[in-house]
Tab-separated table of C-alpha atoms and ligand atoms in Angstrom:
chain	number	residue	atom	x	y	z
A	1	MET	CA	-47.341	-46.944	7.820
A	2	LYS	CA	-50.486	-45.590	6.736
A	3	LYS	CA	-52.841	-44.669	9.004
A	4	VAL	CA	-51.804	-41.832	11.282
A	5	CYS	CA	-53.827	-40.529	14.684
A	6	ILE	CA	-52.654	-36.441	15.580
A	7	LEU	CA	-53.297	-35.399	18.726
A	8	GLY	CA	-54.282	-31.998	19.448
A	9	MET	CA	-55.604	-29.780	16.569
A	10	GLY	CA	-53.718	-26.502	17.375
A	11	TYR	CA	-51.948	-24.072	15.126
A	12	ILE	CA	-49.122	-27.378	14.680
A	13	GLY	CA	-51.251	-30.533	14.389
A	14	LEU	CA	-54.458	-29.262	12.316
A	15	PRO	CA	-52.236	-28.173	9.491
A	16	THR	CA	-49.934	-30.885	9.991
A	17	ALA	CA	-52.966	-33.381	9.764
A	18	CYS	CA	-54.384	-31.387	6.775
A	19	MET	CA	-50.654	-32.084	4.445
A	20	MET	CA	-50.548	-35.740	5.528
A	21	ALA	CA	-53.861	-36.024	4.655
A	22	ASN	CA	-53.634	-35.055	1.556
A	23	ASN	CA	-49.932	-36.765	0.956
A	24	GLY	CA	-51.885	-40.372	1.421
A	25	TYR	CA	-52.466	-41.060	4.706
A	26	ASP	CA	-55.755	-41.556	6.654
A	27	VAL	CA	-55.194	-39.088	9.135
A	28	PHE	CA	-57.250	-39.385	12.588
A	29	GLY	CA	-57.569	-35.737	14.274
A	30	VAL	CA	-58.077	-35.545	17.895
A	31	ASP	CA	-58.579	-32.787	20.509
A	32	VAL	CA	-59.775	-32.724	24.069
A	33	ASN	CA	-61.696	-29.693	23.536
A	34	ASP	CA	-65.741	-30.067	22.623
A	35	GLY	CA	-65.598	-26.791	20.762
A	36	ILE	CA	-62.766	-27.404	18.565
A	37	VAL	CA	-63.853	-31.376	17.801
A	38	ASN	CA	-67.333	-30.110	16.922
A	39	LYS	CA	-66.426	-27.086	14.380
A	40	LEU	CA	-63.310	-28.643	13.040
A	41	SER	CA	-66.559	-31.731	12.489
A	42	SER	CA	-69.401	-29.251	11.115
A	43	GLY	CA	-65.964	-28.430	7.858
A	44	LYS	CA	-65.190	-24.951	10.077
A	45	LEU	CA	-61.902	-23.714	11.086
A	46	HIS	CA	-61.442	-22.602	14.081
A	47	ILE	CA	-57.743	-21.074	13.441
A	48	GLU	CA	-57.053	-18.536	10.826
A	49	GLU	CA	-54.198	-18.985	9.035
A	50	PRO	CA	-53.275	-18.317	5.330
A	51	ASP	CA	-54.093	-21.371	2.756
A	52	LEU	CA	-55.199	-23.253	5.622
A	53	GLU	CA	-58.944	-23.852	4.793
A	54	GLU	CA	-58.428	-25.154	1.423
A	55	ILE	CA	-56.043	-28.018	2.422
A	56	PHE	CA	-58.433	-28.811	5.567
A	57	LEU	CA	-61.431	-28.656	3.080
A	58	LYS	CA	-60.143	-30.960	0.625
A	59	ALA	CA	-58.913	-33.425	3.658
A	60	PHE	CA	-62.053	-33.209	4.997
A	61	LYS	CA	-64.271	-33.500	2.104
A	62	GLU	CA	-62.450	-36.834	0.650
A	63	GLY	CA	-62.852	-38.467	4.112
A	64	LYS	CA	-58.600	-38.766	4.524
A	65	LEU	CA	-59.101	-36.943	7.286
A	66	LYS	CA	-62.107	-37.171	10.520
A	67	ILE	CA	-61.807	-35.561	13.854
A	68	SER	CA	-62.474	-36.781	17.251
A	69	LYS	CA	-62.235	-36.838	20.541
A	70	LYS	CA	-61.633	-40.362	20.787
A	71	VAL	CA	-57.961	-41.959	19.513
A	72	GLU	CA	-58.224	-44.492	16.678
A	73	LYS	CA	-56.272	-47.507	16.229
A	74	SER	CA	-52.846	-45.876	13.622
A	75	ASP	CA	-49.831	-47.094	12.698
A	76	VAL	CA	-48.392	-43.715	13.810
A	77	TYR	CA	-49.165	-41.263	16.693
A	78	ILE	CA	-48.346	-37.908	16.249
A	79	ILE	CA	-48.206	-35.298	19.885
A	80	ALA	CA	-49.111	-32.109	18.698
A	81	VAL	CA	-50.585	-30.494	22.184
A	82	PRO	CA	-49.085	-27.219	24.030
A	83	THR	CA	-46.544	-26.617	26.260
A	84	PRO	CA	-46.948	-23.896	28.205
A	85	VAL	CA	-44.270	-22.174	30.937
A	86	GLY	CA	-46.011	-22.876	34.503
A	87	GLU	CA	-45.334	-19.856	37.585
A	88	ASP	CA	-42.712	-21.292	38.122
A	89	ASP	CA	-41.112	-20.834	34.905
A	90	LYS	CA	-40.720	-24.433	34.333
A	91	ALA	CA	-42.649	-26.399	31.704
A	92	ASP	CA	-46.232	-27.308	31.870
A	93	LEU	CA	-45.841	-30.775	30.291
A	94	SER	CA	-49.418	-32.361	31.774
A	95	TYR	CA	-50.784	-31.953	28.122
A	96	VAL	CA	-47.818	-33.899	27.250
A	97	LYS	CA	-48.429	-36.202	29.727
A	98	ASP	CA	-52.482	-36.698	29.260
A	99	ALA	CA	-51.521	-37.180	25.042
A	100	ALA	CA	-49.219	-40.367	25.879
A	101	GLU	CA	-52.001	-41.307	28.268
A	102	MET	CA	-54.425	-41.299	25.715
A	103	ILE	CA	-52.081	-43.096	23.717
A	104	LYS	CA	-50.950	-45.977	25.542
A	105	ASP	CA	-53.733	-48.531	24.944
A	106	TYR	CA	-53.545	-48.479	21.466
A	107	VAL	CA	-49.676	-48.626	20.755
A	108	LEU	CA	-48.900	-51.674	19.281
A	109	LYS	CA	-45.484	-53.419	18.351
A	110	ASP	CA	-43.554	-51.604	15.642
A	111	ASN	CA	-46.009	-48.512	15.439
A	112	LEU	CA	-44.165	-45.103	15.558
A	113	VAL	CA	-44.740	-42.230	18.214
A	114	ILE	CA	-43.859	-39.149	17.430
A	115	LEU	CA	-43.355	-35.761	20.025
A	116	GLU	CA	-43.819	-32.618	18.234
A	117	SER	CA	-44.553	-30.305	20.911
A	118	THR	CA	-41.474	-28.118	21.453
A	119	SER	CA	-40.388	-29.374	25.381
A	120	PRO	CA	-37.095	-29.701	27.723
A	121	PRO	CA	-34.433	-31.945	26.958
A	122	GLY	CA	-35.212	-35.516	27.902
A	123	THR	CA	-38.979	-35.195	27.718
A	124	THR	CA	-39.358	-37.642	24.317
A	125	ARG	CA	-37.574	-40.324	26.059
A	126	ASN	CA	-38.622	-39.802	29.960
A	127	ILE	CA	-42.220	-38.349	29.497
A	128	VAL	CA	-43.982	-40.473	26.752
A	129	GLY	CA	-41.403	-43.036	26.119
A	130	ASP	CA	-41.741	-44.304	30.042
A	131	ILE	CA	-45.624	-43.746	30.061
A	132	ILE	CA	-45.808	-45.987	26.943
A	133	GLU	CA	-43.279	-48.367	28.147
A	134	LYS	CA	-44.827	-48.398	31.812
A	135	ASN	CA	-47.919	-49.673	30.278
A	136	THR	CA	-47.085	-51.762	27.079
A	137	LYS	CA	-44.061	-53.153	28.599
A	138	MET	CA	-42.837	-52.074	25.032
A	139	ILE	CA	-39.427	-50.986	24.750
A	140	ALA	CA	-38.914	-48.048	22.666
A	141	GLY	CA	-35.963	-49.181	19.670
A	142	LYS	CA	-36.738	-52.808	20.264
A	143	ASP	CA	-40.382	-52.861	19.873
A	144	TYR	CA	-41.978	-49.853	19.216
A	145	HIS	CA	-40.443	-46.682	17.202
A	146	LEU	CA	-39.870	-43.414	18.635
A	147	ALA	CA	-39.413	-39.616	17.679
A	148	PHE	CA	-39.066	-36.041	18.229
A	149	CYS	CA	-39.824	-33.561	14.864
A	150	PRO	CA	-40.065	-29.999	16.269
A	151	GLU	CA	-42.204	-28.101	13.943
A	152	ARG	CA	-40.248	-24.309	12.828
A	153	VAL	CA	-43.287	-22.619	11.072
A	154	LEU	CA	-43.787	-18.618	11.459
A	155	PRO	CA	-47.494	-18.127	12.251
A	156	GLY	CA	-48.493	-16.527	9.146
A	157	LYS	CA	-46.517	-18.616	7.153
A	158	ILE	CA	-47.494	-21.848	8.455
A	159	ILE	CA	-48.278	-23.895	5.266
A	160	TYR	CA	-45.892	-22.355	3.172
A	161	GLU	CA	-42.859	-23.276	6.543
A	162	LEU	CA	-44.960	-26.285	6.722
A	163	VAL	CA	-43.824	-27.724	3.243
A	164	ASN	CA	-40.618	-25.637	2.606
A	165	ASN	CA	-38.660	-25.407	5.680
A	166	ASP	CA	-35.673	-27.977	6.617
A	167	ARG	CA	-36.376	-30.328	9.647
A	168	VAL	CA	-34.550	-31.719	11.926
A	169	VAL	CA	-35.961	-35.173	13.445
A	170	GLY	CA	-34.739	-37.050	16.397
A	171	GLY	CA	-34.487	-40.649	16.733
A	172	PHE	CA	-34.140	-43.049	19.475
A	173	ASP	CA	-32.600	-44.978	17.516
A	174	ASP	CA	-31.617	-44.823	13.549
A	175	ILE	CA	-34.536	-46.793	12.400
A	176	SER	CA	-37.076	-44.394	14.597
A	177	ALA	CA	-35.415	-41.333	13.181
A	178	GLN	CA	-35.758	-42.877	9.674
A	179	LEU	CA	-39.463	-43.569	10.047
A	180	ALA	CA	-39.824	-40.344	11.446
A	181	LYS	CA	-38.154	-38.759	8.204
A	182	GLU	CA	-39.896	-40.660	5.870
A	183	VAL	CA	-43.835	-39.813	7.136
A	184	TYR	CA	-42.882	-36.077	7.237
A	185	GLY	CA	-40.689	-36.616	4.027
A	186	SER	CA	-44.306	-37.417	2.497
A	187	PHE	CA	-44.790	-33.324	2.211
A	188	VAL	CA	-41.712	-31.877	3.796
A	189	LYS	CA	-40.195	-30.207	0.260
A	190	GLY	CA	-37.225	-28.881	2.902
A	191	ASN	CA	-34.186	-31.326	3.944
A	192	ILE	CA	-34.670	-33.643	6.803
A	193	TYR	CA	-31.871	-34.039	8.573
A	194	THR	CA	-31.831	-37.104	11.663
A	195	THR	CA	-29.882	-36.836	14.611
A	196	THR	CA	-30.793	-37.995	18.283
A	197	LEU	CA	-33.825	-37.062	20.443
A	198	GLU	CA	-32.605	-35.126	23.194
A	199	THR	CA	-30.301	-32.833	20.164
A	200	SER	CA	-33.100	-32.331	17.980
A	201	GLU	CA	-35.154	-31.047	21.434
A	202	PHE	CA	-31.937	-29.047	22.393
A	203	VAL	CA	-31.768	-27.447	18.176
A	204	LYS	CA	-35.388	-26.347	19.103
A	205	LEU	CA	-34.722	-24.610	21.882
A	206	ALA	CA	-31.872	-23.263	20.830
A	207	GLU	CA	-33.242	-21.599	17.893
A	208	ASN	CA	-35.942	-19.334	19.720
A	209	THR	CA	-33.484	-18.576	22.330
A	210	TYR	CA	-31.289	-17.682	19.695
A	211	ARG	CA	-34.014	-15.113	18.835
A	212	ASP	CA	-35.108	-13.966	21.563
A	213	VAL	CA	-31.365	-13.302	22.990
A	214	ASN	CA	-31.275	-11.233	19.697
A	215	ILE	CA	-34.288	-9.391	20.138
A	216	ALA	CA	-32.865	-8.568	24.091
A	217	PHE	CA	-30.001	-7.236	22.551
A	218	ALA	CA	-31.670	-4.602	19.892
A	219	ASN	CA	-34.186	-3.651	22.887
A	220	GLU	CA	-31.249	-2.861	25.160
A	221	LEU	CA	-29.435	-0.866	22.195
A	222	ALA	CA	-32.544	1.246	22.008
A	223	ASP	CA	-32.420	2.410	25.304
A	224	ILE	CA	-28.919	3.264	24.704
A	225	CYS	CA	-29.681	4.867	21.849
A	226	GLU	CA	-32.051	6.601	23.333
A	227	GLU	CA	-30.151	8.289	26.023
A	228	TYR	CA	-27.278	9.497	23.807
A	229	LYS	CA	-30.125	10.765	21.331
A	230	ILE	CA	-29.020	8.810	18.139
A	231	ASN	CA	-31.548	7.095	15.946
A	232	ILE	CA	-31.570	3.134	16.990
A	233	TRP	CA	-33.094	2.635	13.348
A	234	ASP	CA	-30.695	3.936	11.763
A	235	VAL	CA	-27.750	2.282	13.968
A	236	ILE	CA	-29.666	-0.997	12.536
A	237	LYS	CA	-30.124	-0.169	9.115
A	238	PHE	CA	-25.726	0.782	8.990
A	239	ALA	CA	-24.669	-1.837	11.033
A	240	ASN	CA	-27.165	-4.341	9.072
A	241	MET	CA	-24.747	-3.478	5.702
A	242	HIS	CA	-21.871	-5.231	7.509
A	243	PRO	CA	-21.880	-9.122	6.088
A	244	ARG	CA	-21.789	-10.546	8.872
A	245	VAL	CA	-24.080	-8.615	11.340
A	246	ASN	CA	-27.771	-9.181	11.269
A	247	ILE	CA	-29.205	-6.879	14.094
A	248	LEU	CA	-33.169	-7.683	14.766
A	249	ASN	CA	-35.304	-5.250	15.773
A	250	PRO	CA	-36.469	-3.485	19.117
A	251	GLY	CA	-40.144	-3.628	19.862
A	252	PRO	CA	-42.706	-3.300	22.858
A	253	GLY	CA	-41.867	-6.458	24.563
A	254	VAL	CA	-42.144	-10.438	22.392
A	255	GLY	CA	-45.147	-11.979	22.647
A	256	GLY	CA	-46.366	-15.415	21.109
A	257	HIS	CA	-46.197	-19.464	22.171
A	258	CYS	CA	-42.283	-19.792	21.338
A	259	ILE	CA	-40.113	-17.043	21.953
A	260	ALA	CA	-40.690	-15.948	25.000
A	261	ILE	CA	-41.438	-19.546	26.500
A	262	ASP	CA	-38.935	-21.629	25.117
A	263	PRO	CA	-35.537	-19.832	27.078
A	264	TRP	CA	-36.838	-21.054	29.885
A	265	PHE	CA	-37.184	-24.692	29.246
A	266	ILE	CA	-33.675	-24.703	28.359
A	267	ILE	CA	-32.681	-23.198	31.605
A	268	GLU	CA	-34.832	-24.769	33.879
A	269	ASN	CA	-32.703	-28.279	35.167
A	270	ILE	CA	-29.075	-27.189	34.382
A	271	SER	CA	-26.852	-25.812	37.519
A	272	LYS	CA	-25.564	-22.453	36.250
A	273	LYS	CA	-27.335	-19.779	38.667
A	274	GLU	CA	-26.749	-16.610	36.427
A	275	THR	CA	-27.261	-16.828	32.703
A	276	LEU	CA	-27.705	-14.448	29.223
A	277	ILE	CA	-30.774	-16.736	27.973
A	278	GLU	CA	-32.191	-15.824	31.649
A	279	LYS	CA	-31.739	-11.649	31.100
A	280	CYS	CA	-32.544	-11.874	27.914
A	281	ARG	CA	-35.948	-13.004	28.658
A	282	ARG	CA	-36.212	-10.366	31.781
A	283	ILE	CA	-35.298	-7.720	29.348
A	284	ASN	CA	-37.424	-8.472	26.845
A	285	ASN	CA	-40.677	-9.262	29.461
A	286	SER	CA	-39.799	-5.341	30.644
A	287	ARG	CA	-40.579	-3.891	27.183
A	288	PRO	CA	-44.371	-3.270	27.730
A	289	PHE	CA	-43.928	-1.473	31.238
A	290	THR	CA	-41.210	0.458	29.794
A	291	ILE	CA	-43.722	1.863	27.163
A	292	SER	CA	-46.388	2.394	29.227
A	293	ASN	CA	-43.798	4.312	31.032
A	294	LYS	CA	-42.912	6.627	28.609
A	295	ILE	CA	-46.937	6.991	27.286
A	296	THR	CA	-47.271	8.372	30.810
A	297	GLU	CA	-44.708	10.882	30.875
A	298	ILE	CA	-45.519	11.985	26.930
A	299	LEU	CA	-49.571	12.359	28.511
A	300	LYS	CA	-48.469	13.608	32.266
A	301	ASP	CA	-49.861	16.964	31.629
A	302	VAL	CA	-53.496	15.665	29.949
A	303	LYS	CA	-56.388	15.522	32.210
A	304	ASN	CA	-58.278	11.939	31.694
A	305	PRO	CA	-56.078	11.000	28.842
A	306	LYS	CA	-57.265	8.675	25.713
A	307	VAL	CA	-54.830	6.357	24.666
A	308	ALA	CA	-55.721	4.759	21.206
A	309	ILE	CA	-53.883	1.330	20.555
A	310	LEU	CA	-53.644	0.307	16.784
A	311	GLY	CA	-52.627	-3.537	16.889
A	312	ILE	CA	-52.930	-5.395	20.037
A	313	THR	CA	-51.878	-9.387	18.335
A	314	TYR	CA	-48.284	-10.428	19.324
A	315	LYS	CA	-46.900	-9.313	15.974
A	316	GLU	CA	-48.043	-7.815	12.499
A	317	ASN	CA	-50.274	-9.514	10.350
A	318	VAL	CA	-51.577	-12.138	12.605
A	319	GLY	CA	-54.612	-12.572	14.686
A	320	ASP	CA	-53.503	-14.319	18.008
A	321	THR	CA	-53.526	-11.419	20.746
A	322	ARG	CA	-52.914	-14.288	23.206
A	323	GLU	CA	-49.295	-13.754	25.366
A	324	SER	CA	-49.499	-10.166	23.294
A	325	PRO	CA	-47.014	-7.614	24.958
A	326	ALA	CA	-49.956	-5.195	24.319
A	327	LEU	CA	-52.068	-6.994	27.226
A	328	VAL	CA	-49.539	-6.033	29.627
A	329	ILE	CA	-49.408	-2.320	28.744
A	330	ILE	CA	-53.235	-2.176	28.206
A	331	ASP	CA	-53.390	-3.233	31.891
A	332	GLU	CA	-50.531	-1.266	33.233
A	333	LEU	CA	-52.115	2.352	31.459
A	334	SER	CA	-55.423	1.844	32.650
A	335	LYS	CA	-54.410	0.895	36.672
A	336	LYS	CA	-53.160	4.514	35.567
A	337	GLY	CA	-56.347	6.437	35.098
A	338	MET	CA	-56.254	6.122	31.035
A	339	GLU	CA	-59.124	5.414	29.186
A	340	VAL	CA	-57.526	2.735	26.478
A	341	PHE	CA	-59.423	2.036	23.265
A	342	ILE	CA	-58.092	-0.768	21.051
A	343	TYR	CA	-58.684	-1.526	17.171
A	344	ASP	CA	-57.721	-4.408	16.042
A	345	PRO	CA	-59.304	-5.608	13.016
A	346	LEU	CA	-57.351	-8.869	12.501
A	347	ALA	CA	-57.561	-9.698	16.196
A	348	THR	CA	-58.879	-12.880	16.754
A	349	ASN	CA	-59.652	-14.389	20.377
A	350	TYR	CA	-59.402	-10.570	22.524
A	351	LYS	CA	-61.608	-11.634	25.704
A	352	GLY	CA	-61.884	-7.969	26.190
A	353	LYS	CA	-63.911	-4.817	24.131
A	354	LEU	CA	-62.357	-3.739	20.650
A	355	ASN	CA	-63.429	-0.686	19.626
A	356	ASN	CA	-63.621	0.134	15.743
A	357	LEU	CA	-61.048	2.963	14.207
A	358	ASP	CA	-63.459	6.360	14.569
A	359	GLU	CA	-64.780	5.611	18.268
A	360	SER	CA	-60.327	5.038	18.482
A	361	LEU	CA	-59.486	8.235	17.604
A	362	SER	CA	-61.978	10.713	18.412
A	363	GLU	CA	-60.642	12.674	21.002
A	364	ALA	CA	-57.756	10.143	21.478
A	365	ASP	CA	-54.472	11.553	23.610
A	366	LEU	CA	-52.398	9.574	22.104
A	367	LEU	CA	-52.380	6.761	19.115
A	368	LEU	CA	-49.852	3.506	20.343
A	369	LEU	CA	-48.826	1.867	17.079
A	370	PHE	CA	-48.584	-1.624	18.684
A	371	ALA	CA	-49.012	-4.315	15.906
A	372	ALA	CA	-48.074	-3.092	12.523
A	373	HIS	CA	-50.669	-4.483	10.205
A	374	ASP	CA	-50.244	-3.719	6.823
A	375	ASP	CA	-54.269	-2.263	6.875
A	376	PHE	CA	-53.067	0.200	8.422
A	377	ARG	CA	-51.196	1.821	6.007
A	378	LYS	CA	-54.885	2.475	4.561
A	379	ILE	CA	-55.253	5.237	7.370
A	380	SER	CA	-54.214	8.331	6.658
A	381	LEU	CA	-52.315	10.485	9.232
A	382	ASP	CA	-54.346	13.261	8.018
A	383	PHE	CA	-57.541	11.418	9.171
A	384	ILE	CA	-56.055	10.854	12.398
A	385	SER	CA	-54.345	14.058	13.243
A	386	GLU	CA	-58.266	15.286	12.616
A	387	LYS	CA	-59.835	13.047	14.526
A	388	MET	CA	-57.233	13.627	18.086
A	389	ARG	CA	-57.459	15.930	20.898
A	390	ASN	CA	-53.980	15.983	21.773
A	391	LYS	CA	-51.647	14.906	18.801
A	392	ASN	CA	-49.158	12.173	19.583
A	393	ILE	CA	-48.101	9.015	17.903
A	394	PHE	CA	-46.329	6.436	19.879
A	395	ASP	CA	-44.684	4.327	17.357
A	396	THR	CA	-43.289	1.183	18.902
A	397	ARG	CA	-42.381	-0.565	15.389
A	398	ASN	CA	-40.682	2.003	13.484
A	399	PHE	CA	-44.164	2.129	10.999
A	400	TYR	CA	-44.880	5.823	10.047
A	401	GLN	CA	-42.138	8.267	8.913
A	402	LYS	CA	-41.584	10.873	10.910
A	403	SER	CA	-41.229	13.988	8.580
A	404	GLU	CA	-44.942	12.044	7.435
A	405	VAL	CA	-46.569	12.412	10.558
A	406	GLU	CA	-44.915	15.989	11.258
A	407	LYS	CA	-46.432	17.226	8.459
A	408	THR	CA	-49.833	16.602	9.698
A	409	GLY	CA	-48.831	18.640	13.201
A	410	ILE	CA	-48.735	15.043	14.711
A	411	LYS	CA	-45.779	14.699	17.604
A	412	TYR	CA	-44.233	11.920	16.692
A	413	PHE	CA	-42.475	9.588	18.996
A	414	ARG	CA	-41.049	5.855	18.750
A	415	ILE	CA	-38.507	3.117	20.371
B	1	SAJ	N1	-39.994	-9.352	17.358
B	1	SAJ	C1	-39.387	-8.138	17.976
B	1	SAJ	N2	-38.444	-7.909	17.336
B	1	SAJ	C2	-38.126	-8.632	15.720
B	1	SAJ	C3	-38.557	-10.430	15.702
B	1	SAJ	C4	-39.855	-10.052	16.549
B	1	SAJ	O1	-39.659	-7.796	18.641
B	1	SAJ	O2	-36.956	-8.395	15.616
B	1	SAJ	C5	-41.411	-10.151	18.478
B	1	SAJ	C6	-42.653	-9.777	17.688
B	1	SAJ	O3	-42.846	-8.950	17.819
B	1	SAJ	C7	-43.415	-10.997	18.607
B	1	SAJ	C8	-42.399	-11.784	19.201
B	1	SAJ	O4	-41.044	-11.293	18.693
B	1	SAJ	O5	-43.965	-10.415	19.426
B	1	SAJ	C9	-42.146	-13.387	18.159
B	1	SAJ	O6	-42.078	-12.979	16.868
B	1	SAJ	P1	-41.589	-13.962	15.622
B	1	SAJ	O7	-41.886	-13.909	14.410
B	1	SAJ	O8	-39.787	-13.744	15.894
B	1	SAJ	O9	-41.980	-15.219	16.318
B	1	SAJ	P2	-42.967	-16.213	16.426
B	1	SAJ	O10	-42.955	-16.810	17.571
B	1	SAJ	O11	-44.145	-16.010	15.342
B	1	SAJ	O12	-42.793	-17.485	15.598
B	1	SAJ	C10	-41.179	-18.448	16.216
B	1	SAJ	C11	-40.231	-18.629	14.874
B	1	SAJ	N3	-39.134	-18.807	15.377
B	1	SAJ	C12	-37.967	-18.353	14.931
B	1	SAJ	O13	-37.687	-17.640	13.697
B	1	SAJ	C13	-36.755	-18.849	15.443
B	1	SAJ	C14	-40.484	-19.651	14.480
B	1	SAJ	O14	-39.930	-20.213	13.427
B	1	SAJ	C15	-40.965	-20.884	15.567
B	1	SAJ	O15	-41.633	-22.170	14.275
B	1	SAJ	C16	-42.284	-20.566	16.426
B	1	SAJ	O16	-41.452	-19.502	17.072
B	1	SAJ	C17	-42.161	-21.932	17.142
B	1	SAJ	O17	-43.597	-22.447	16.570
B	1	SAJ	O18	-41.534	-22.391	17.967
């Protein structure tokens, strides 16, 4: 199995394609987006991720990775397309279906088809498997092989984690699982465990839901601590000294393409009406509103208030602004008549207007620290204080030290 066709040249498909191309495979990277195909075909990346450029250029220049809009006949087909959540809080599997439709005419006897996109349990078997079977009359496990291999990589550390993390691969049968394990084993240094299709689909969802539920717990504790006038960050620091406790960080909401979405996939087809999972999702979704209400309260006596936001990406040290709770906060503050200026040197795909640091801070009444990029350490508090009209910092990430901020005459608020 030496030829691989990977559908979806995004945050997962592209790095996976590069790794495989640099480890003995001839890889065809397919995307339906003209812009992405043109950019990659001219040797340029459309996403930013540490170390990606190096492995992409190597694969591309050596001719091991070819980019196209069309599927090429291969031994292995990997589907790595987005699975967003629809308006009804259910998985939108249209991209997965389209990808399966794209490969169905190419899959031959003994080929291996792998779904990598995070999906509700049953998707590999009932959506991908069905589309192939209906068209080719080939049966998974008998005529061709079918597997689910979810990614586990952290944006900002994708290349490192792609190589070093353990993986849980699900197979339609043992042979499918073993073949998929071999494919990923070409570049993965972590352990690769095998199980059934549905178990591996569920494991992926459980991992991200675990995180969402625990972030909701931290957010709830933060609200309760505020009532008691107890510092939540001290509580977490001391509680986490217990060998079996690991409380996550409260914050301004959960963004990104995974943690805020995957919990919905777990509960979308179940009979239970009330779940902890949904409750936690709603707690985390309410965070940007809580933050904007607090800002409104702090600035209630200020005429024509101006807010400067530092960092609008969904988390620190990444460029991705899609699904960032900062977008909700910006919207809320603007609706309340506030002027919002945004400084984020990392943000890559923000549709609105970004400002430079000076414009943002000048005459601002409140600085909202949203994404705690390491680069922001270079901005001195004295400089911030000098520039501002009313001197308030709202820190959503416990980024600053209270005593340092207050030394410069700035009032300090934090979660
Ligand atoms: N967040 C908090 N408090 C915390 C941790 C995170 O509020 O203590 C927020 C972040 O600010 C961010 C969001 O949660 O808005 C998600 O950030 P993250 O760093 O926890 O996760 P992602 O979405 O960047 O990546 C996750 C990872 N999953 C887990 O850690 C279980 C990654 O390994 C997965 O591969 C990825 O989802 C995915 O693609 O599913």
